[in-house]
XYZ file of C-alpha atoms in Angstrom:
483
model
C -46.523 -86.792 33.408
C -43.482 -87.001 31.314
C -39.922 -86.280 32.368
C -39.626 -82.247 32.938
C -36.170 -82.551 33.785
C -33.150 -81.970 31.506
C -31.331 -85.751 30.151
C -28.210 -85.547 28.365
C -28.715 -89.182 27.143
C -29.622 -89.393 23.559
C -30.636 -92.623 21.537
C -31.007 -93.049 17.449
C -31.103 -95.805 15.049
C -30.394 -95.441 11.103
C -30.445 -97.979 8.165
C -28.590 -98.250 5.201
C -29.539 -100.226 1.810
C -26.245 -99.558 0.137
C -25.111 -102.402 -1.349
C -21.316 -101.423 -0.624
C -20.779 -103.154 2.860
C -17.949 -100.314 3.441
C -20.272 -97.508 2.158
C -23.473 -98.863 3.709
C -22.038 -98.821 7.061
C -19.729 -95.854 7.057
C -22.883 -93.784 5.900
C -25.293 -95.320 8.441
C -22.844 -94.266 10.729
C -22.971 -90.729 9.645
C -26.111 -90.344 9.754
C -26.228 -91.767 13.082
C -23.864 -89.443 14.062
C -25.859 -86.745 12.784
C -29.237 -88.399 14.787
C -27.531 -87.545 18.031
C -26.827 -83.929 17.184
C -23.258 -84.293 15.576
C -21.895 -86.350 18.730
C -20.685 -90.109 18.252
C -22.359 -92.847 20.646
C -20.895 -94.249 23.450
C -22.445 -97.544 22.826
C -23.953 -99.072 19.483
C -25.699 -102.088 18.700
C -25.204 -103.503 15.361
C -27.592 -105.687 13.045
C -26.868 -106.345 9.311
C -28.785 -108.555 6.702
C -27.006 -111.371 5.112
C -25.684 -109.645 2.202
C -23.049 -108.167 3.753
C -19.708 -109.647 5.096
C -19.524 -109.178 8.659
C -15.480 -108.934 8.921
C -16.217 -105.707 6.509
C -19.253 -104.265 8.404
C -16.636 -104.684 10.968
C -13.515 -102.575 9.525
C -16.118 -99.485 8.031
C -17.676 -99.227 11.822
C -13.752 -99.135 13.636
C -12.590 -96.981 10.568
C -15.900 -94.289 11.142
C -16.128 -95.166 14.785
C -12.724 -95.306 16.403
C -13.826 -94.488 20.106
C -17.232 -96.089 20.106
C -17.684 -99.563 21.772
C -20.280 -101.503 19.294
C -21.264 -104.946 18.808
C -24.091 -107.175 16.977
C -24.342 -109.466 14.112
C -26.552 -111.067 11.316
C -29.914 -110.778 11.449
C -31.938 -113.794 10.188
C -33.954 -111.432 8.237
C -34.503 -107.878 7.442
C -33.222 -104.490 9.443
C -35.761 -102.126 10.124
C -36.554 -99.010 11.905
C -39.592 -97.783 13.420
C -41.648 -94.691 11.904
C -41.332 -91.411 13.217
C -43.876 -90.105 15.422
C -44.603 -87.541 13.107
C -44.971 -90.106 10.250
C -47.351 -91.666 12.644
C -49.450 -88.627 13.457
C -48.389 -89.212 17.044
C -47.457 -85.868 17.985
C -50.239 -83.311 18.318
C -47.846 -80.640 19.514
C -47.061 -79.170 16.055
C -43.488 -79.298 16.635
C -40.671 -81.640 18.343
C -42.027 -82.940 21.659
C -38.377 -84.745 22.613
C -34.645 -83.791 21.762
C -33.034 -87.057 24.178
C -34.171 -89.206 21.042
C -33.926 -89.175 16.920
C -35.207 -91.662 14.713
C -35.436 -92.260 10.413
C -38.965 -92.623 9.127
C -39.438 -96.389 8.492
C -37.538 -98.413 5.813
C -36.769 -102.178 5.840
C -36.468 -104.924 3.148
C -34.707 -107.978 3.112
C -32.213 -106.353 1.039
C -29.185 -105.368 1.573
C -28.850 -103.645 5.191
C -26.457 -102.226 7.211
C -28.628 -101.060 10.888
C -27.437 -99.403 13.733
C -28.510 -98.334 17.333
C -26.288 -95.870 19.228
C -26.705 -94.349 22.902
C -24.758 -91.226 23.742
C -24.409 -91.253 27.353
C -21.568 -88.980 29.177
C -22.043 -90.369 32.290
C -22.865 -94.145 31.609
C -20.396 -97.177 32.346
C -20.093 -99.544 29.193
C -17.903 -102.468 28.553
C -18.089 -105.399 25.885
C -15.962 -108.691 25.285
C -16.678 -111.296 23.338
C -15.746 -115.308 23.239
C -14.497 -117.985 20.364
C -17.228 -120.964 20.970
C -15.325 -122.932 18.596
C -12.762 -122.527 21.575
C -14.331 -122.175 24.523
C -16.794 -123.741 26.329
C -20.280 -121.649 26.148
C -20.373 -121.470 29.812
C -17.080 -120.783 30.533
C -17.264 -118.262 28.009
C -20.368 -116.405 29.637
C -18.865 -116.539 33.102
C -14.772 -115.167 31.844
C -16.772 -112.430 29.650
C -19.326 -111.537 32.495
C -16.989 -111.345 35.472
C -13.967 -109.591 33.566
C -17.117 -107.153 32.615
C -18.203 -106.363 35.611
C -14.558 -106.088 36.970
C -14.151 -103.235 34.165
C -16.851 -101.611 35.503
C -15.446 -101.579 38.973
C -17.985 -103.351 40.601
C -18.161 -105.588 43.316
C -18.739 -109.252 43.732
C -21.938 -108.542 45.308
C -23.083 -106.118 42.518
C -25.101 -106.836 39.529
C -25.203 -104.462 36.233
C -27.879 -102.740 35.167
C -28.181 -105.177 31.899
C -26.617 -107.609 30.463
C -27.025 -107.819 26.781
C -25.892 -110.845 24.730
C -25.663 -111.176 20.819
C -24.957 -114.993 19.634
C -24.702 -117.130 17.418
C -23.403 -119.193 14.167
C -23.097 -122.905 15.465
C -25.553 -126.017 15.052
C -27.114 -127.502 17.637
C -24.861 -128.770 20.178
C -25.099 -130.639 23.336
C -23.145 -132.124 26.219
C -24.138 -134.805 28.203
C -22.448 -133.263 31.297
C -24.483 -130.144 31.055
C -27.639 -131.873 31.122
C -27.889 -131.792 27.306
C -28.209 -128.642 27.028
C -27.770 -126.176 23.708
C -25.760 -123.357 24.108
C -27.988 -120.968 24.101
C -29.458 -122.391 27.057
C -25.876 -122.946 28.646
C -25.145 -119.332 28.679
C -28.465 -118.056 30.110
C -27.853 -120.629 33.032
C -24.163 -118.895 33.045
C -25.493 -115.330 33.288
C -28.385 -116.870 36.072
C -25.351 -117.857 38.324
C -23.870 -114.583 38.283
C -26.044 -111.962 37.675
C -29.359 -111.432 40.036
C -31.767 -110.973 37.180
C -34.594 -109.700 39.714
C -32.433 -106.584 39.558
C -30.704 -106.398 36.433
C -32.229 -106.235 32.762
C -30.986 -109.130 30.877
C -31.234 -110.321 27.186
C -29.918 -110.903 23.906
C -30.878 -112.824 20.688
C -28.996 -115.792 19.002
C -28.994 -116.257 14.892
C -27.715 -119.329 13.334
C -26.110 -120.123 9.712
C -29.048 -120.156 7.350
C -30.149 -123.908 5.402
C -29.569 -122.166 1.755
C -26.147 -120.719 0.445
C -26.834 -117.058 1.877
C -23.753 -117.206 3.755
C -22.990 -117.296 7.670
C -24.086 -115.672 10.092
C -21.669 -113.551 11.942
C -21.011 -111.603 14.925
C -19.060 -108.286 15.902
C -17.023 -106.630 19.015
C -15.189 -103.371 19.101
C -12.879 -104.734 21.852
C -12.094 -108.359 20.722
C -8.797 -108.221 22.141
C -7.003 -112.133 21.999
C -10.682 -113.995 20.630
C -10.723 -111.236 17.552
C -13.417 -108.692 16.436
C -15.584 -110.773 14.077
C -16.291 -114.669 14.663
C -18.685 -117.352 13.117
C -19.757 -119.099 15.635
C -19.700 -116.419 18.826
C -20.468 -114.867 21.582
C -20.815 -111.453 22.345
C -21.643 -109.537 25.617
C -22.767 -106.212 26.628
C -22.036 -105.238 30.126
C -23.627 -102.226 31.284
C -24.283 -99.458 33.951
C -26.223 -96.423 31.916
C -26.925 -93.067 33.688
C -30.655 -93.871 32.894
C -33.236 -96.005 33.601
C -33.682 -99.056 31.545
C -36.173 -101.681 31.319
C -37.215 -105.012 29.340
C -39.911 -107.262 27.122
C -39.846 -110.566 26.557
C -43.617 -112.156 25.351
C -45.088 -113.516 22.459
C -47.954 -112.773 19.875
C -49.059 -116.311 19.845
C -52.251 -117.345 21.719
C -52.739 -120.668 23.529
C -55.256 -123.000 22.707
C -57.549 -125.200 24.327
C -54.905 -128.151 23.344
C -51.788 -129.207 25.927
C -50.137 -132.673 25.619
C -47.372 -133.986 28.004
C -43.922 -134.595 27.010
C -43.488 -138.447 26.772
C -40.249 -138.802 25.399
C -37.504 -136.365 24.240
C -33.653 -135.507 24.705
C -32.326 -132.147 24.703
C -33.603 -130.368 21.602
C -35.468 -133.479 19.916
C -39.173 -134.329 20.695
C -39.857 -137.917 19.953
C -43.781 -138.327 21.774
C -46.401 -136.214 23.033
C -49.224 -137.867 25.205
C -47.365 -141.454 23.811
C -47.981 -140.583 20.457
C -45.506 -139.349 17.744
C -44.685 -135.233 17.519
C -45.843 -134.237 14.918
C -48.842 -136.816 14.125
C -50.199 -135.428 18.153
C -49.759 -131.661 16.950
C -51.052 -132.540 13.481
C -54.282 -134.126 15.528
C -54.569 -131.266 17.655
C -54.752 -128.771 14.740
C -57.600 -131.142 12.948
C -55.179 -132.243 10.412
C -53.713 -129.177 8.702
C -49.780 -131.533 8.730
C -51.235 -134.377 7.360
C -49.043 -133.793 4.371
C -45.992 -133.215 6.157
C -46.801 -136.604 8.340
C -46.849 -138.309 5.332
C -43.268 -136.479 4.147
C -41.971 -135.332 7.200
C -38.972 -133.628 5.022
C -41.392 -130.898 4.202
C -41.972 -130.136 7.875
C -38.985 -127.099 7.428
C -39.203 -123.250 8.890
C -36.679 -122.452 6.967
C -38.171 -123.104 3.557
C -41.837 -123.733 4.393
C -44.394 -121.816 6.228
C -47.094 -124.008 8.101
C -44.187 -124.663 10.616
C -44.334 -120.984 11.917
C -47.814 -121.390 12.430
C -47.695 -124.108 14.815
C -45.416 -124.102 17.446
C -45.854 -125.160 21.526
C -45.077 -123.200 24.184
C -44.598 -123.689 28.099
C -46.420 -121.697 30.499
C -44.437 -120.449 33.230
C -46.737 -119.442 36.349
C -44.648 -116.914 37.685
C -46.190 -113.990 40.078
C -47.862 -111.552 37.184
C -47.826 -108.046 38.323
C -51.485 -106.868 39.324
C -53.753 -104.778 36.251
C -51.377 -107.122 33.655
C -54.082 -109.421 31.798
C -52.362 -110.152 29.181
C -51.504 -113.461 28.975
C -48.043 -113.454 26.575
C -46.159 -113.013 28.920
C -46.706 -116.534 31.009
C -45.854 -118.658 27.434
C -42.252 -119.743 26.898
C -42.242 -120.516 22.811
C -40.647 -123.510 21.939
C -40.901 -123.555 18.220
C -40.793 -126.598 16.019
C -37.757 -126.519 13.195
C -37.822 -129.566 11.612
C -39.185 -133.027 11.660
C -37.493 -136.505 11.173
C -38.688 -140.099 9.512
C -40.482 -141.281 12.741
C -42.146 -138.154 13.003
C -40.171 -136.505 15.863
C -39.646 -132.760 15.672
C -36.324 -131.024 16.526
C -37.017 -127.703 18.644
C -35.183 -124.465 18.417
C -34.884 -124.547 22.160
C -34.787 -127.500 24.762
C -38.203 -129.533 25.914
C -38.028 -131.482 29.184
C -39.655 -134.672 30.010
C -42.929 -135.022 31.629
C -43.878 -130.952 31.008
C -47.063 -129.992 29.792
C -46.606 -128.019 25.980
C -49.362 -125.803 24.971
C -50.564 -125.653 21.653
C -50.367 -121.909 20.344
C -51.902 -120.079 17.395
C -51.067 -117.122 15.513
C -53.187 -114.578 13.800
C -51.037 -112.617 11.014
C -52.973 -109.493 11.408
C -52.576 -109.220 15.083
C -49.071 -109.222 15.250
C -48.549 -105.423 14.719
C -51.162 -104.469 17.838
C -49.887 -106.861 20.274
C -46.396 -106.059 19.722
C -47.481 -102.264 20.749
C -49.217 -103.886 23.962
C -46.524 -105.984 24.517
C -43.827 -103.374 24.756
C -45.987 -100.746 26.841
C -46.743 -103.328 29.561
C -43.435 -104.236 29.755
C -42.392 -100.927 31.039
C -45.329 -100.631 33.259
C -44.744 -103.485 34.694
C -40.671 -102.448 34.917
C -41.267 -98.603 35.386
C -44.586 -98.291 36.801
C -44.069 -94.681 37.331
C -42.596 -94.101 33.888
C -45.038 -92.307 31.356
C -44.544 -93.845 28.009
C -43.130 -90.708 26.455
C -40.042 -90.764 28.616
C -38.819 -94.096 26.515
C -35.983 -92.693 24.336
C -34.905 -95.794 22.624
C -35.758 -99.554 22.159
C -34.041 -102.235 20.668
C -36.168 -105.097 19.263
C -35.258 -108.564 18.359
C -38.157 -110.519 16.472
C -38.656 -114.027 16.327
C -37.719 -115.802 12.591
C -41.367 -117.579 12.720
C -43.667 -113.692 12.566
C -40.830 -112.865 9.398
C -41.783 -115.943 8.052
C -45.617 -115.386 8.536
C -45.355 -111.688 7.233
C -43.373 -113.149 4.308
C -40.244 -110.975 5.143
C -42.168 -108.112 5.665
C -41.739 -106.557 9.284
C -42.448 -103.016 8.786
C -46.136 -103.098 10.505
C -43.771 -104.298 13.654
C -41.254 -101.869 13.431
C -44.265 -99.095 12.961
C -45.951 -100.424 15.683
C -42.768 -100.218 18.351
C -42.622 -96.371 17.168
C -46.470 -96.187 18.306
C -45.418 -98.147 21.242
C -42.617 -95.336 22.126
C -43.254 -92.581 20.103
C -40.123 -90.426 21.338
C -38.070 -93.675 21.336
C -35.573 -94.319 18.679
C -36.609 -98.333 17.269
C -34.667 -100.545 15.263
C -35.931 -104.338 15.003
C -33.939 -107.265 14.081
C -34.846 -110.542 13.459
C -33.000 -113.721 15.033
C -33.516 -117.497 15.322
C -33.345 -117.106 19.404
C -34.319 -114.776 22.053
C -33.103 -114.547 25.407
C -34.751 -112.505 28.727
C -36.212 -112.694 31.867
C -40.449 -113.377 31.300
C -42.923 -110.941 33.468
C -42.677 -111.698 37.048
C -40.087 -114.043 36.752
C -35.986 -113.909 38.032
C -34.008 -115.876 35.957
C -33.255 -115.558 31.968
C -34.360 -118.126 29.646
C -34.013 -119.161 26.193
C -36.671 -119.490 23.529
C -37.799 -118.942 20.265
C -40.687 -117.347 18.092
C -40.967 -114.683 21.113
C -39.598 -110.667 21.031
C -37.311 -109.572 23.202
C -36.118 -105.517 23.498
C -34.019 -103.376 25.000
C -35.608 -100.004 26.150
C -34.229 -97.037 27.160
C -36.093 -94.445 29.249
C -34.761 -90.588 29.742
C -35.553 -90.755 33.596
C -31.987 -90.766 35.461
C -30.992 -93.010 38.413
C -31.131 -91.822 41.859
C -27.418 -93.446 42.397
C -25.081 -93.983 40.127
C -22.633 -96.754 40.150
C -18.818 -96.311 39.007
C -19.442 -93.655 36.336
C -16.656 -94.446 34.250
C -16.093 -92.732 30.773
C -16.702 -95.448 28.141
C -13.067 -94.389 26.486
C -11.437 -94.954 29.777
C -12.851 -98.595 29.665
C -11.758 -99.055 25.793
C -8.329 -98.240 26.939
C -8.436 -100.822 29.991
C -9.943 -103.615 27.361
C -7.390 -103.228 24.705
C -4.439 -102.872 26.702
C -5.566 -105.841 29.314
């Protein structure tokens, strides 16, 4: 039975194509604005194509949105939002079954694209900050922006938010031998695991890097930059939050596994140099009855950024965690670890670490099934979160996609975004697209880092029995800036 009860907590999303960064976002705003029933969001999350500069996305959003806290950055694709459930034929009611959530009928290119995702929520607690990787550490960063977060909030030592969303990116590949070699995306996930019990709280984020060709770099945002500054290039940015609702969380794939595994023979950090004693990418060209043979022959061609067999072929780990009973589903025990590029001896360098000795599943992807197990994906994640929750109580969702499924739907994501308004049909969608994705897999308790997965933010209308703190999001604006 869906909610009966009155929610003051409203979620929309709008896009804009303008080409004018200042007018693309100003108007998006607007219109967002206008989505919530003419009242500005407390919170917004922010995605933009390349096209547009994200120091100017920055100065339209604090010029139009003065007392909202927002945040986000480049998408490594296109912006989209989900259909309306009208547009989908979804509602039968013959007029609007939800006012808590507004949505714009679905439009998405890769374009020019300003997106945005607001939540209007009176009685929620909200506070972002944001870190210079260039000049901080990334775990030092995670652990100064997480604790002086929480302290914001009010909260105690022994209290945990109820998510944590993180927005990075704009650096290469780095690693540091005293960290166990680990990339940074990785480093802050193990930062957030030390301080935040992710059993209780929802916790993701996606990560986007500079892209190969001259499109420009990839940038992130934060309202309340204070000393680090609003807009970096190589960033982190973090969402610390205590809503008045309900929220929950996905993070699975649409890849299947095969009937092929291989061990990990030899590898360091992000680089795999052997599986089962045998070069990378000759043992995954093997185990896919020769489809790379080209690419072992001139392993420069083995590229996601500019070619496509890549996406099709990535490994994966399975993590055996306790899957909630009635869940058959599979995607959500496979960690993707998805092959970038490959090197003269035939290693391949992952877009997440690999570690020594594990067993890597081959996985497979079928283009056509992508749309449908998205849907399935996102409704079992809130059964398996909310099991009481009826699906029409889900007022907004926030969706990250893998780069590999924008690759394999040559740049064309709308199915996806259509099918996470299915999914939710009184939940406002918008869908970016990033490099990395960050989140806690089903039946697990710690956040993890991978790649060619989808990882979301949802939103349900269903209020908490207790809340914690309730502090007016202005009230925390005014603490950040003037800390």
């Amino acid at each position: 039975m869906a909610n009966v009860y009155k929610c003051d907590v409203q979620v929309a999303s709008t896009v804009s194509h303008d080409p004018d960064t200042f007018a693309a976002a100003t108007s998006a705003f607007a219109k967002l604005v206008n989505a919530l029933g003419d009242q500005n969001p407390h919170f917004m999350l922010v995605s933009y194509s390349h096209h547009h500069n994200g120091a100017a996305v920055y100065e339209a959003l604090a010029r139009a949105a003065p007392d909202t806290l927002f945040m986000g950055g480049t998408s490594s694709g296109g912006v989209y939002v989900g259909a309306t459930a009208s547009a989908l034929g979804l509602n039968k009611s013959g007029g609007s079954s939800s006012t808590n959530s507004r949505h714009r009928s679905n439009t998405g290119s890769q374009g020019p694209t300003v997106g945005l995702w607001g939540i209007y929520d009176p009685e929620g607690s909200y506070a972002i900050l944001n870190a210079d990787l260039d000049r901080e550490g990334p775990r030092e960063a995670a652990r100064r922006c997480l604790v002086d977060g929480m302290k914001m909030l009010a909260m105690e030592p022994e209290e945990s938010p109820d998510f944590v969303w993180t927005v990075m990116g704009g650096g290469e590949d780095t690693y540091d031998v005293d960290d166990q070699r680990d990339g940074e995306e990785e480093q802050i996930t193990r930062a957030v695991n030390d301080i935040v019990d992710c059993s209780y709280s929802v916790v993701g984020g996606s990560s986007s890097r500079h892209a190969a060709s001259s499109r420009g770099y990839a940038t992130q945002l934060c309202s309340e930059g204070g000393n680090v500054g609003c807009v970096t290039k190589h960033g982190a940015c973090f969402a610390i939050c205590c809503p008045s609702v309900e929220v929950a969380h996905a993070l699975f794939t649409c890849y299947d596994a095969t009937d092929k595994s291989f061990v990990v023979t030899k590898a360091s950090g992000r680089d795999l140099f052997a599986l089962d004693h045998k070069p990378a990418l000759e043992a995954i060209n093997e185990a896919t009855h020769g489809m790379l043979t080209e690419m072992t022959q001139r392993p420069e061609k083995f590229n996601l950024e500019s070619n496509l067999l890549p996406a099709y072929y990535p490994v994966a780990r399975e993590r055996r965690g306790a899957v909630p009973r009635g869940l058959k589903r599979m995607s959500s025990r496979y960690q993707m670890l998805q092959p970038e590029t490959s090197a003269r001896d035939l290693s391949l360098h992952l877009g997440a670490e690999v570690r020594l000795g594990e067993r890597l599943h081959m996985m497979a992807l079928s283009p056509r099934g992508v749309a449908s197990k998205t849907r399935r994906g996102l409704r079992d994640a809130v059964r398996v979160s909310v099991p009481t929750m009826d699906l029409q109580d889900v007022i907004g969702c926030f969706l990250s996609v893998g780069m590999s499924y924008d690759r394999v739907l040559q740049g064309d994501l709308n199915a996806v975004a259509d099918a996470t308004g299915s999914a939710f049909p009184q939940g406002a969608s918008l869908l970016s697209v990033s490099h990395g994705q960050q989140g806690v897999m089903t039946g697990g308790n710690e956040a993890v880092h991978a790649n060619s997965m989808l990882t979301a933010l949802i939103v349900t209308n269903r209020k908490k029995a207790q809340k914690l703190n309730p502090l007016r999001p202005l009230n925390i604006r005014l603490a950040t800036t003037t800390a």
